[in-house]
């Protein structure tokens, strides 16, 4: 160990009351766990990670860590645990879950804590994670559900102060200058009050992408949503009844705007804040019949709820003893760590699934204690749960526990769901569900697509109202270029493209050009449907190799320093880059990463890598760019997806010597693929410049028909 570290270690440890020794263990290839003190009863790893595949993890590239494991200092004293992790000058840090408001985390103080509102960029979010990843090729994860604070190179120990630091500001009286921090801390300091013991996971990788792959594989792999889950999800107004739902279904089909799922909002129940989980029979007299008729039209139903159990709910009495000591909205808060709570809640919901419910929207499983001051859906941190958890730790775990309970119900029926939830945490990549939020900043939404990838999370920006035609379509474009294409019209009587102003929409005053708006919407959603086979294959790689289907450029292209800052462009799979528009006007600056050339998806114009261009984008076009050397399968759009849907595909070849592309083919609905019932359809270009599709595997059905090849080769 270097002298300076010895010195620091001495300073750091000298204030501790207990001196215990740190143990080190490699729990999976490239994953080391350093532990100190008594192991906590509830840790995210033990609660959420699914069995992992050692062999696959061993195949992921690593490079040497920039520090020795012994250089990580872990300390325990009467406050709790603290950790110091070395940080070198040229490293950039990312992560901490679904961060809102910052992309690069170096120099910041971050407290990843569950809250519905981000509040001053302190780290509060729907999906907090005590986990960061460095451009140095490693990740640091603190396996705790406790509120944890990270000082990401923002602070310096006094022992490290040197003469140069002191001299720098001499002679200046400029206040701005004086306030500007000159410090470049070379540690990340982590503070975990009240922890009796702590585990630090060090995850290796050749770069950020490999670290995240390894993290996702350690969690059990990425999820594979049902194929229909990648189509459009439209949530209807909260008080809609059966007739209004059916009319809306007819609207979509008549106008041929593709849609796969309708979401019903609170009004489907007899009591909602808290929840009864009983169908409101005035609005929905025969729910099973309605759902089956809608399914005939290719529409599945998703139901809004939260986990707080209303006194009139049929499960109230049975779950009473398995819930916390505080109420939320007069409802019980189930302790989902207990099998009894999972059984009562699960058995009841299982019957709703058997009626035909395709998934749930698990609302308000985050916390509202901080920021709004209203605290309407936060149980206090001092709450006590029957398992022994307190409110603080339950907050950090609640969304994940709830989602896992609900996902298991579908798994047991060999049915894949794609659910919505508003809070997540560590090790959740294998569960098919996507996060959403009430916040509505478009730029934030795009940055969150980038940030979600650092934590094995999926994120759906959503479309509601907007201020102009331009803004509406820019938002819709982003929605369609995300993990779940979601229009959330929960307070709109009519689709927002017919009237984007909320008040006018609800009065039924449509825009003069509503028809044209509808056409543009159709064109855009059609393009999402054309991309389904491509997206599904990207999700298969997520599932198998842990590669996030939507990810910031810094994950793939770390050799180009410029991409370290880019949080408004991202990769979709390996071939496509999205650069959504989110400011006024129909043009934006797009940076094309170095090392290759790129094509405009619509015009085929070629862009050089390592340069920025100003590019115009039509409202009816998705802001997409294709990497040279790609084979891009594009399907004839369909209105909705069933297990019988066969996609008719054109393979577009960009550039010379394209990499083969593998389409993943299965029934798209069940878990049979895990028993080998799938095909791989390898698309490649042979020497003679001809395309070829090679199908291999045990799946008897056929989802893809390769009808055509087109070649674009200008580079
Ligand atoms: C919010 C949720 C919205 C909508 C609404 C219904 O909490 O974020 O999307 O579902 O509840 O009351």
XYZ file of C-alpha atoms and ligand atoms in Angstrom:
727
model
C 0.000 0.000 0.000
C 1.303 3.418 -0.851
C 2.516 5.623 2.016
C -0.133 8.246 1.486
C -2.875 5.652 1.746
C -1.393 4.288 4.905
C -1.478 7.751 6.322
C -5.062 8.275 5.298
C -6.041 4.927 6.629
C -4.536 5.876 9.938
C -6.425 9.163 10.048
C -9.658 7.559 8.965
C -9.492 4.685 11.392
C -8.003 6.456 14.348
C -11.407 7.924 15.204
C -13.182 4.576 15.167
C -14.248 2.900 18.359
C -14.118 -0.594 17.034
C -11.358 -1.880 14.913
C -12.526 -4.841 12.972
C -10.886 -6.323 9.942
C -12.197 -6.139 6.419
C -12.749 -9.439 4.640
C -12.484 -9.872 0.885
C -14.285 -12.395 -1.300
C -14.751 -12.843 -5.068
C -18.451 -13.787 -5.261
C -18.588 -13.985 -9.065
C -15.996 -13.527 -11.811
C -14.953 -9.871 -11.595
C -17.076 -9.059 -8.532
C -15.349 -8.605 -5.182
C -17.109 -8.019 -1.899
C -15.335 -6.249 0.939
C -17.136 -6.574 4.247
C -16.755 -5.115 7.668
C -18.800 -5.686 10.821
C -22.084 -7.448 11.349
C -23.988 -8.321 8.184
C -27.329 -6.573 7.840
C -30.481 -8.704 7.900
C -31.934 -7.114 4.763
C -29.643 -6.330 1.875
C -30.673 -5.557 -1.709
C -28.410 -8.292 -3.066
C -29.991 -11.002 -0.980
C -33.515 -9.729 -1.491
C -33.449 -9.068 -5.225
C -30.586 -10.617 -7.197
C -31.600 -13.727 -9.150
C -29.206 -16.646 -9.714
C -26.381 -15.610 -12.018
C -24.387 -17.401 -14.679
C -20.712 -17.609 -13.682
C -19.584 -18.619 -17.140
C -21.159 -15.633 -18.839
C -19.757 -13.303 -16.232
C -16.287 -14.706 -16.769
C -16.490 -13.883 -20.484
C -16.891 -10.150 -19.967
C -13.668 -8.208 -20.517
C -11.868 -6.680 -17.569
C -8.959 -4.404 -17.153
C -6.784 -3.919 -14.121
C -8.421 -1.837 -11.406
C -6.827 1.594 -11.050
C -6.311 0.877 -7.323
C -5.675 -2.124 -5.134
C -8.705 -3.451 -3.242
C -6.729 -2.832 -0.063
C -6.725 0.886 -0.906
C -10.464 1.069 -0.219
C -10.813 2.169 3.373
C -13.808 0.957 5.351
C -14.421 2.281 8.779
C -16.971 1.633 11.492
C -17.611 3.857 14.456
C -20.484 4.922 16.674
C -22.043 6.937 13.822
C -22.209 3.909 11.520
C -19.973 2.969 8.605
C -17.926 5.119 6.277
C -15.918 4.267 3.219
C -13.219 5.991 1.172
C -12.621 4.835 -2.395
C -9.635 6.181 -4.365
C -10.417 8.432 -7.339
C -7.828 9.508 -9.866
C -7.755 12.851 -11.621
C -8.929 11.715 -15.023
C -11.956 9.672 -13.928
C -15.586 10.603 -14.517
C -18.405 9.026 -12.510
C -21.989 8.114 -13.454
C -24.904 6.341 -11.829
C -26.725 6.476 -8.469
C -29.869 5.083 -10.060
C -32.411 7.024 -12.084
C -30.822 10.405 -11.402
C -32.792 13.485 -12.413
C -30.916 16.686 -13.174
C -27.317 15.489 -13.421
C -25.463 13.074 -15.647
C -21.814 13.322 -14.625
C -21.580 12.856 -10.878
C -17.987 13.756 -10.124
C -17.649 16.747 -7.813
C -21.192 16.362 -6.478
C -22.619 15.298 -3.172
C -25.242 12.665 -3.867
C -27.766 11.146 -1.511
C -29.666 8.575 -3.554
C -32.850 8.460 -1.612
C -36.336 7.462 -2.703
C -38.615 10.408 -3.328
C -41.168 11.363 -5.964
C -39.572 14.752 -6.494
C -35.889 15.292 -7.340
C -35.365 18.439 -5.178
C -32.237 20.444 -5.907
C -30.305 17.661 -7.534
C -29.355 16.121 -4.206
C -29.884 12.618 -5.518
C -33.525 12.076 -4.604
C -35.291 9.997 -7.204
C -37.812 7.243 -7.926
C -35.015 4.719 -8.203
C -32.100 5.504 -5.925
C -29.047 3.288 -6.014
C -25.913 3.477 -3.873
C -23.957 2.462 -6.957
C -21.663 4.377 -9.288
C -19.548 3.457 -12.248
C -16.295 5.062 -13.318
C -14.644 5.659 -16.694
C -11.716 3.975 -14.947
C -13.472 0.648 -15.652
C -15.029 -0.357 -12.345
C -18.213 0.067 -10.331
C -18.677 0.571 -6.596
C -21.909 -0.641 -5.035
C -22.829 -0.365 -1.370
C -25.125 -3.261 -0.550
C -27.407 -1.469 1.860
C -31.014 -0.256 2.000
C -29.991 2.597 4.315
C -29.886 6.232 3.289
C -26.328 6.688 2.074
C -24.438 9.843 1.125
C -21.635 9.986 -1.450
C -19.113 12.813 -1.667
C -17.898 12.228 -5.203
C -14.499 13.826 -5.157
C -16.143 16.930 -3.700
C -14.304 16.864 -0.399
C -10.762 16.645 0.778
C -9.190 15.470 4.004
C -7.128 18.097 5.773
C -4.135 15.790 5.684
C -4.206 16.044 1.896
C -4.138 19.832 1.715
C -0.961 21.064 0.144
C 0.791 24.377 -0.179
C -0.299 24.876 -3.800
C -3.975 24.712 -2.821
C -3.503 27.410 -0.229
C -1.502 29.721 -2.467
C -3.843 29.578 -5.435
C -6.337 32.102 -4.161
C -3.874 34.497 -2.645
C -4.372 38.088 -3.647
C -7.915 37.817 -4.996
C -10.868 39.578 -3.429
C -13.294 38.537 -6.132
C -16.113 36.768 -4.298
C -16.934 34.460 -7.192
C -13.289 33.424 -7.414
C -13.118 32.843 -3.683
C -16.191 30.622 -3.653
C -15.027 28.555 -6.591
C -13.744 25.269 -5.292
C -10.165 24.533 -6.234
C -10.354 21.131 -4.710
C -10.008 18.023 -6.729
C -10.744 15.384 -4.124
C -9.081 12.095 -4.820
C -11.484 9.936 -2.879
C -15.178 9.216 -2.945
C -16.307 9.322 0.678
C -19.424 7.381 1.607
C -21.409 7.878 4.784
C -23.868 5.222 6.013
C -25.215 6.220 9.432
C -26.532 3.485 11.748
C -25.038 0.587 9.803
C -23.602 -2.081 12.085
C -21.723 -3.537 9.182
C -21.328 -2.966 5.469
C -20.579 -4.733 2.198
C -18.826 -2.940 -0.652
C -19.094 -4.579 -4.089
C -16.293 -3.773 -6.504
C -17.320 -4.670 -10.055
C -14.673 -4.901 -12.755
C -14.981 -4.237 -16.474
C -12.937 -3.094 -19.444
C -15.061 0.068 -19.510
C -18.429 1.368 -18.320
C -20.400 -0.938 -20.595
C -18.674 -4.073 -19.334
C -19.109 -3.028 -15.690
C -22.837 -2.544 -16.264
C -23.098 -5.825 -18.170
C -21.511 -7.583 -15.233
C -23.787 -5.809 -12.765
C -26.855 -6.783 -14.795
C -25.721 -10.386 -15.094
C -25.062 -10.468 -11.360
C -28.700 -9.369 -10.931
C -29.840 -12.351 -13.045
C -29.579 -10.704 -16.491
C -31.727 -8.057 -18.130
C -35.460 -8.546 -18.659
C -37.206 -9.579 -21.831
C -40.617 -7.907 -21.977
C -43.404 -9.582 -23.928
C -43.227 -8.532 -27.561
C -46.577 -6.724 -27.327
C -45.132 -4.706 -24.426
C -42.945 -2.862 -26.927
C -45.986 -1.476 -28.748
C -47.888 1.658 -27.659
C -49.439 1.842 -24.192
C -52.239 4.413 -23.897
C -53.608 5.238 -20.447
C -57.192 6.529 -20.599
C -58.745 9.267 -18.472
C -59.045 8.242 -14.817
C -62.882 8.147 -14.717
C -63.547 6.396 -18.009
C -66.218 3.691 -18.018
C -66.579 0.601 -20.159
C -68.312 2.458 -22.990
C -65.651 5.164 -23.093
C -62.909 2.533 -23.121
C -64.592 0.688 -25.979
C -65.106 3.920 -27.924
C -61.429 4.734 -27.496
C -60.512 1.257 -28.751
C -62.648 1.867 -31.827
C -60.998 5.243 -32.328
C -57.525 3.683 -32.456
C -58.534 0.865 -34.762
C -60.603 3.065 -37.080
C -57.756 5.528 -37.510
C -55.168 2.765 -37.663
C -52.997 4.193 -34.935
C -51.175 1.145 -33.557
C -51.795 0.386 -29.883
C -51.286 -2.749 -27.770
C -52.275 -1.795 -24.236
C -54.858 0.404 -22.567
C -54.190 1.460 -19.001
C -57.120 2.086 -16.662
C -56.402 4.719 -14.044
C -57.820 4.985 -10.458
C -61.520 5.015 -11.411
C -61.714 1.277 -12.109
C -61.842 0.642 -8.340
C -64.457 1.326 -5.655
C -61.864 3.038 -3.429
C -58.513 4.312 -4.580
C -56.668 6.455 -2.077
C -56.048 3.903 -0.464
C -57.074 0.977 -2.695
C -59.860 -1.594 -2.443
C -58.812 -3.532 -5.591
C -62.541 -4.088 -6.259
C -63.911 -3.312 -9.722
C -66.328 -0.408 -9.706
C -69.351 -2.165 -11.181
C -71.094 1.083 -12.110
C -68.302 1.816 -14.523
C -67.278 -1.729 -15.407
C -70.218 -4.124 -14.942
C -68.510 -7.106 -16.602
C -64.760 -6.586 -16.544
C -63.744 -10.097 -17.651
C -66.067 -9.931 -20.638
C -64.843 -6.461 -21.551
C -61.186 -7.512 -21.341
C -61.739 -10.532 -23.486
C -63.578 -8.474 -26.134
C -60.766 -5.934 -26.140
C -58.193 -8.681 -26.488
C -60.004 -9.808 -29.613
C -59.235 -6.331 -30.930
C -55.590 -6.713 -29.919
C -55.816 -4.544 -26.800
C -54.710 -5.648 -23.351
C -55.654 -4.027 -20.063
C -53.243 -2.714 -17.456
C -54.633 -1.567 -14.077
C -53.462 1.319 -11.921
C -53.134 0.730 -8.201
C -50.902 1.299 -5.245
C -50.081 -1.039 -2.368
C -51.880 0.800 0.457
C -54.840 -1.396 1.448
C -58.161 0.351 2.100
C -60.357 -0.746 5.051
C -63.058 -1.909 2.604
C -60.666 -4.146 0.689
C -61.328 -7.896 0.907
C -57.675 -8.412 1.902
C -57.632 -5.805 4.676
C -58.281 -8.169 7.601
C -55.874 -10.851 6.377
C -52.988 -8.483 5.743
C -53.449 -6.423 8.906
C -50.868 -8.315 10.993
C -48.355 -8.299 8.143
C -48.260 -4.551 7.648
C -46.404 -1.618 9.214
C -47.546 0.379 12.239
C -48.423 3.537 10.235
C -51.170 4.031 7.677
C -50.880 5.719 4.299
C -54.082 7.383 3.086
C -55.855 5.396 5.773
C -54.571 2.165 4.203
C -52.307 -0.596 5.494
C -48.722 -0.769 4.222
C -47.926 -4.442 3.514
C -44.552 -5.792 4.602
C -43.699 -7.576 1.360
C -40.594 -9.160 2.880
C -43.026 -11.525 4.626
C -44.325 -14.555 2.708
C -47.685 -14.141 4.457
C -48.134 -10.604 3.109
C -47.075 -11.703 -0.365
C -49.558 -14.566 -0.257
C -52.585 -12.525 0.815
C -51.835 -9.746 -1.666
C -50.749 -12.190 -4.372
C -53.675 -14.626 -4.156
C -56.151 -11.798 -4.559
C -54.291 -10.231 -7.492
C -53.860 -13.605 -9.104
C -57.611 -13.714 -9.576
C -57.542 -10.326 -11.306
C -54.873 -11.683 -13.639
C -57.048 -14.703 -14.374
C -59.840 -12.300 -15.373
C -57.493 -11.004 -18.069
C -55.378 -8.199 -16.553
C -52.073 -8.047 -18.455
C -50.139 -6.010 -15.912
C -50.370 -3.346 -13.231
C -49.146 0.187 -12.747
C -47.690 0.220 -9.240
C -48.120 3.835 -8.298
C -46.817 5.818 -5.318
C -44.502 3.077 -4.077
C -41.961 5.887 -3.761
C -42.124 8.460 -1.003
C -43.408 12.015 -0.799
C -41.884 12.952 2.514
C -39.366 15.335 1.067
C -39.938 18.421 -1.000
C -43.680 18.876 -1.303
C -44.130 19.150 2.466
C -47.417 17.306 2.067
C -46.108 13.856 2.876
C -49.331 12.355 1.609
C -47.938 8.960 0.688
C -44.949 8.631 2.893
C -44.936 6.484 5.969
C -42.489 7.939 8.507
C -38.890 6.740 8.618
C -39.505 5.668 12.209
C -42.234 3.214 11.118
C -41.827 -0.327 12.351
C -42.650 -3.316 10.162
C -43.298 -6.838 11.474
C -40.140 -8.157 9.776
C -38.074 -5.768 11.877
C -37.438 -3.258 9.078
C -37.783 0.414 9.917
C -39.416 3.002 7.656
C -36.130 4.282 6.229
C -35.026 0.940 4.876
C -38.558 -0.028 3.844
C -38.755 3.134 1.748
C -35.643 2.218 -0.191
C -36.888 -1.349 -0.742
C -40.631 -0.879 -1.119
C -41.000 -0.433 -4.891
C -38.777 -3.402 -5.651
C -40.487 -5.665 -3.104
C -43.889 -4.708 -4.493
C -42.882 -5.265 -8.128
C -41.256 -8.619 -7.378
C -44.435 -9.756 -5.595
C -46.527 -8.823 -8.625
C -44.110 -10.151 -11.234
C -43.982 -13.547 -9.550
C -47.733 -13.948 -10.079
C -47.231 -13.693 -13.831
C -44.164 -15.919 -13.830
C -46.093 -18.642 -12.018
C -48.632 -18.526 -14.838
C -45.832 -18.694 -17.443
C -46.962 -15.318 -18.705
C -44.688 -12.338 -19.278
C -45.916 -8.960 -18.087
C -44.519 -5.484 -18.692
C -45.528 -3.476 -15.665
C -45.133 0.146 -14.644
C -43.737 1.099 -11.261
C -42.677 4.315 -9.675
C -39.849 3.156 -7.479
C -36.949 0.795 -7.896
C -33.491 0.148 -6.547
C -30.566 -2.230 -6.879
C -30.488 -5.585 -8.725
C -33.832 -5.188 -10.503
C -32.762 -5.576 -14.140
C -34.332 -9.012 -14.602
C -37.890 -7.902 -13.862
C -39.858 -6.733 -16.927
C -41.132 -3.320 -15.838
C -40.491 0.308 -16.592
C -40.344 3.382 -14.352
C -42.340 6.584 -14.868
C -42.761 9.918 -13.096
C -45.057 12.884 -12.573
C -42.186 15.233 -13.369
C -42.512 16.414 -16.928
C -39.295 18.141 -18.014
C -38.582 16.938 -21.538
C -34.824 17.434 -21.257
C -34.918 15.593 -17.896
C -36.788 12.733 -19.547
C -34.068 12.324 -22.181
C -31.276 12.491 -19.619
C -33.131 9.868 -17.562
C -33.058 7.490 -20.553
C -29.267 7.816 -20.377
C -29.040 7.558 -16.589
C -31.372 4.557 -16.299
C -28.826 2.432 -18.151
C -26.213 2.842 -15.409
C -28.434 0.945 -12.979
C -30.148 -1.844 -14.938
C -33.362 0.181 -15.034
C -35.892 0.868 -17.769
C -37.469 4.279 -17.998
C -40.545 5.510 -19.846
C -40.883 9.204 -20.534
C -44.570 9.876 -21.116
C -46.707 12.144 -23.245
C -49.508 14.165 -21.671
C -50.401 17.731 -22.606
C -48.054 20.255 -24.232
C -47.712 23.912 -25.125
C -47.479 23.613 -28.907
C -47.744 21.268 -31.853
C -43.984 21.175 -32.133
C -43.520 20.311 -28.451
C -46.173 17.605 -28.640
C -44.430 15.786 -31.466
C -40.975 16.252 -30.027
C -42.231 14.634 -26.841
C -43.968 11.873 -28.758
C -40.738 11.166 -30.660
C -38.830 10.738 -27.389
C -41.608 8.510 -26.027
C -41.367 6.301 -29.109
C -37.600 6.074 -28.762
C -37.671 4.721 -25.224
C -38.037 1.395 -23.433
C -41.813 1.746 -23.198
C -43.888 3.924 -25.526
C -46.327 5.537 -23.123
C -49.075 8.104 -23.626
C -50.494 8.915 -20.201
C -53.817 10.648 -20.817
C -54.992 10.116 -17.229
C -56.370 13.650 -17.046
C -57.317 14.041 -20.705
C -60.677 13.071 -22.176
C -59.218 12.935 -25.672
C -55.904 11.925 -27.220
C -53.430 14.804 -26.801
C -52.693 14.989 -30.536
C -56.289 16.119 -31.153
C -55.820 18.933 -28.653
C -52.628 19.433 -26.672
C -54.098 22.091 -24.370
C -55.466 20.368 -21.271
C -58.535 22.558 -20.666
C -59.604 22.639 -24.286
C -59.001 18.918 -24.618
C -61.348 18.206 -21.751
C -63.998 20.490 -23.239
C -63.757 18.591 -26.512
C -62.446 21.601 -28.462
C -60.203 20.028 -31.081
C -57.419 21.716 -32.997
C -58.193 23.025 -36.454
C -55.551 20.676 -37.863
C -56.510 17.711 -35.645
C -56.715 15.419 -38.683
C -53.204 16.265 -39.780
C -52.014 15.819 -36.193
C -53.586 12.372 -36.178
C -51.802 11.478 -39.414
C -48.420 12.567 -38.062
C -49.092 10.556 -34.905
C -49.910 7.504 -36.982
C -46.749 7.900 -39.065
C -44.593 8.164 -35.937
C -46.206 5.243 -34.086
C -45.995 3.154 -37.274
C -42.254 3.706 -37.233
C -42.051 2.446 -33.657
C -43.884 -0.681 -34.833
C -41.411 -1.044 -37.702
C -38.648 -1.121 -35.130
C -40.208 -3.849 -32.922
C -38.122 -6.802 -34.240
C -34.961 -4.700 -33.834
C -35.927 -3.595 -30.321
C -36.912 -7.085 -29.279
C -33.480 -8.334 -30.309
C -31.821 -5.531 -28.341
C -33.829 -6.672 -25.320
C -32.692 -10.225 -25.914
C -29.088 -9.035 -25.651
C -30.038 -7.259 -22.453
C -31.446 -10.499 -21.128
C -28.535 -12.670 -22.258
C -25.520 -10.367 -22.032
C -26.682 -7.562 -19.771
C -26.218 -4.857 -22.454
C -28.809 -2.116 -21.845
C -31.020 -1.671 -24.934
C -31.092 2.126 -24.391
C -27.788 3.571 -23.211
C -25.727 6.753 -23.264
C -22.949 7.105 -25.839
C -20.295 6.933 -23.140
C -21.066 3.238 -22.718
C -20.123 2.205 -26.239
C -17.731 4.863 -27.285
C -15.555 5.584 -24.339
C -12.515 6.187 -26.553
C -14.086 9.403 -27.790
C -13.636 11.789 -24.835
C -16.362 14.102 -26.187
C -19.138 11.614 -25.415
C -18.438 11.758 -21.665
C -20.623 14.875 -21.512
C -23.441 13.837 -23.836
C -26.712 13.221 -22.042
C -29.176 14.123 -24.787
C -28.255 11.492 -27.360
C -28.180 7.750 -26.829
C -27.747 4.386 -28.492
C -30.665 2.055 -29.126
C -29.220 -1.409 -29.630
C -25.931 -1.451 -31.543
C -26.937 0.217 -34.794
C -29.114 3.217 -33.955
C -28.417 6.523 -32.268
C -31.248 8.811 -31.160
C -30.857 12.583 -30.869
C -34.278 13.834 -29.707
C -35.328 17.436 -30.194
C -36.451 19.206 -27.058
C -36.026 22.920 -27.654
C -37.899 25.302 -29.903
C -37.448 24.863 -33.617
C -36.998 21.857 -35.838
C -33.216 21.631 -35.809
C -30.597 20.629 -33.269
C -26.885 20.033 -32.994
C -26.057 16.346 -33.220
C -22.644 14.975 -32.345
C -21.515 11.924 -34.297
C -19.061 9.851 -32.301
C -15.625 9.279 -33.806
C -14.403 6.057 -35.350
C -17.172 5.508 -37.899
C -19.550 7.290 -40.236
C -23.271 7.634 -39.667
C -26.380 7.790 -41.853
C -29.537 9.803 -41.562
C -32.313 7.242 -41.080
C -34.671 9.036 -43.484
C -32.505 10.819 -46.046
C -29.449 8.514 -45.978
C -27.247 11.583 -45.771
C -23.811 10.602 -44.478
C -22.155 12.236 -41.457
C -18.529 11.988 -40.493
C -17.691 10.717 -37.027
C -16.039 13.058 -34.518
C -18.039 16.051 -35.762
C -21.120 17.999 -34.876
C -23.799 18.892 -37.430
C -26.927 21.024 -37.293
C -29.717 18.792 -38.479
C -33.327 19.505 -39.255
C -35.952 16.994 -38.365
C -39.535 16.825 -39.607
C -42.291 16.447 -37.027
C -43.337 13.196 -38.670
C -39.853 11.662 -38.452
C -38.040 10.039 -35.555
C -34.636 11.668 -34.892
C -32.612 8.547 -35.651
C -29.157 7.893 -37.107
C -27.669 4.614 -38.250
C -24.098 3.530 -37.635
C -22.194 2.516 -40.745
C -21.557 -1.218 -40.879
C -25.066 -2.113 -39.719
C -27.804 -4.394 -40.932
C -31.058 -2.848 -39.764
C -34.183 -5.021 -39.948
C -37.309 -2.913 -40.424
C -40.801 -4.378 -40.338
C -44.043 -3.516 -42.059
C -45.925 -1.832 -39.209
C -48.769 -3.804 -37.641
C -51.648 -2.441 -35.534
C -50.920 -4.690 -32.553
C -48.955 -7.793 -31.672
C -50.268 -11.276 -30.934
C -48.386 -14.610 -30.744
C -49.472 -15.161 -34.356
C -48.081 -11.892 -35.692
C -45.513 -12.417 -38.429
C -43.393 -9.369 -39.170
C -42.505 -8.765 -42.820
C -38.998 -7.439 -42.813
C -36.742 -5.442 -45.079
C -33.056 -5.554 -44.153
C -31.349 -2.253 -44.790
C -27.592 -2.562 -45.104
C -25.510 0.507 -44.283
C -21.878 0.693 -45.370
C -19.418 -1.987 -46.371
C -18.712 -5.185 -44.419
C -21.663 -4.904 -42.095
C -21.669 -6.878 -38.858
C -24.189 -9.746 -38.860
C -27.416 -8.982 -37.008
C -29.229 -11.574 -34.910
C -33.003 -11.490 -34.642
C -34.448 -13.277 -31.623
C -37.585 -15.265 -32.360
C -39.941 -16.917 -29.864
C -43.622 -16.897 -28.909
C -43.107 -13.422 -27.415
C -45.422 -14.081 -24.475
C -44.249 -16.918 -22.235
C -41.069 -18.025 -20.511
C -40.708 -21.037 -22.827
C -37.630 -19.405 -24.343
C -35.874 -20.206 -21.082
C -36.332 -23.874 -21.930
C -34.754 -23.451 -25.329
C -37.869 -22.670 -27.376
C -36.417 -19.902 -29.487
C -34.643 -19.302 -32.773
C -31.818 -17.090 -33.750
C -32.199 -15.640 -37.185
C -28.787 -14.488 -38.311
C -28.825 -11.806 -40.972
C -25.590 -11.391 -42.870
C -24.152 -10.126 -46.103
C -22.224 -12.652 -48.133
C -19.153 -11.869 -50.207
C -21.118 -11.485 -53.394
C -23.007 -8.619 -51.799
C -26.116 -10.675 -51.211
C -28.083 -10.836 -47.998
C -28.759 -14.096 -46.255
C -30.927 -15.109 -43.300
C -30.012 -18.229 -41.340
C -32.548 -19.599 -38.876
C -31.374 -21.889 -36.067
C -33.185 -23.129 -33.000
C -36.047 -25.102 -31.513
C -38.942 -22.694 -31.817
C -41.464 -24.156 -34.247
C -43.347 -20.942 -35.014
C -42.323 -18.112 -37.286
C -42.392 -14.449 -36.297
C -40.205 -12.946 -38.979
C -40.312 -13.219 -42.732
C -37.280 -11.685 -44.421
C -38.756 -10.260 -47.594
C -36.237 -7.817 -48.957
C -32.683 -6.463 -48.759
C -31.573 -2.944 -49.637
C -27.959 -1.784 -49.781
C -26.676 1.696 -49.043
C -22.980 1.963 -49.436
C -21.475 5.354 -49.869
C -18.478 5.009 -47.544
C -50.185 9.681 -10.131
C -49.467 9.017 -11.309
C -50.171 9.425 -12.567
C -51.615 9.018 -12.493
C -52.275 9.584 -11.244
C -53.698 9.086 -11.080
O -49.607 9.353 -8.938
O -48.113 9.382 -11.355
O -49.549 8.856 -13.702
O -51.692 7.616 -12.478
O -51.516 9.236 -10.094
O -54.297 9.599 -9.942
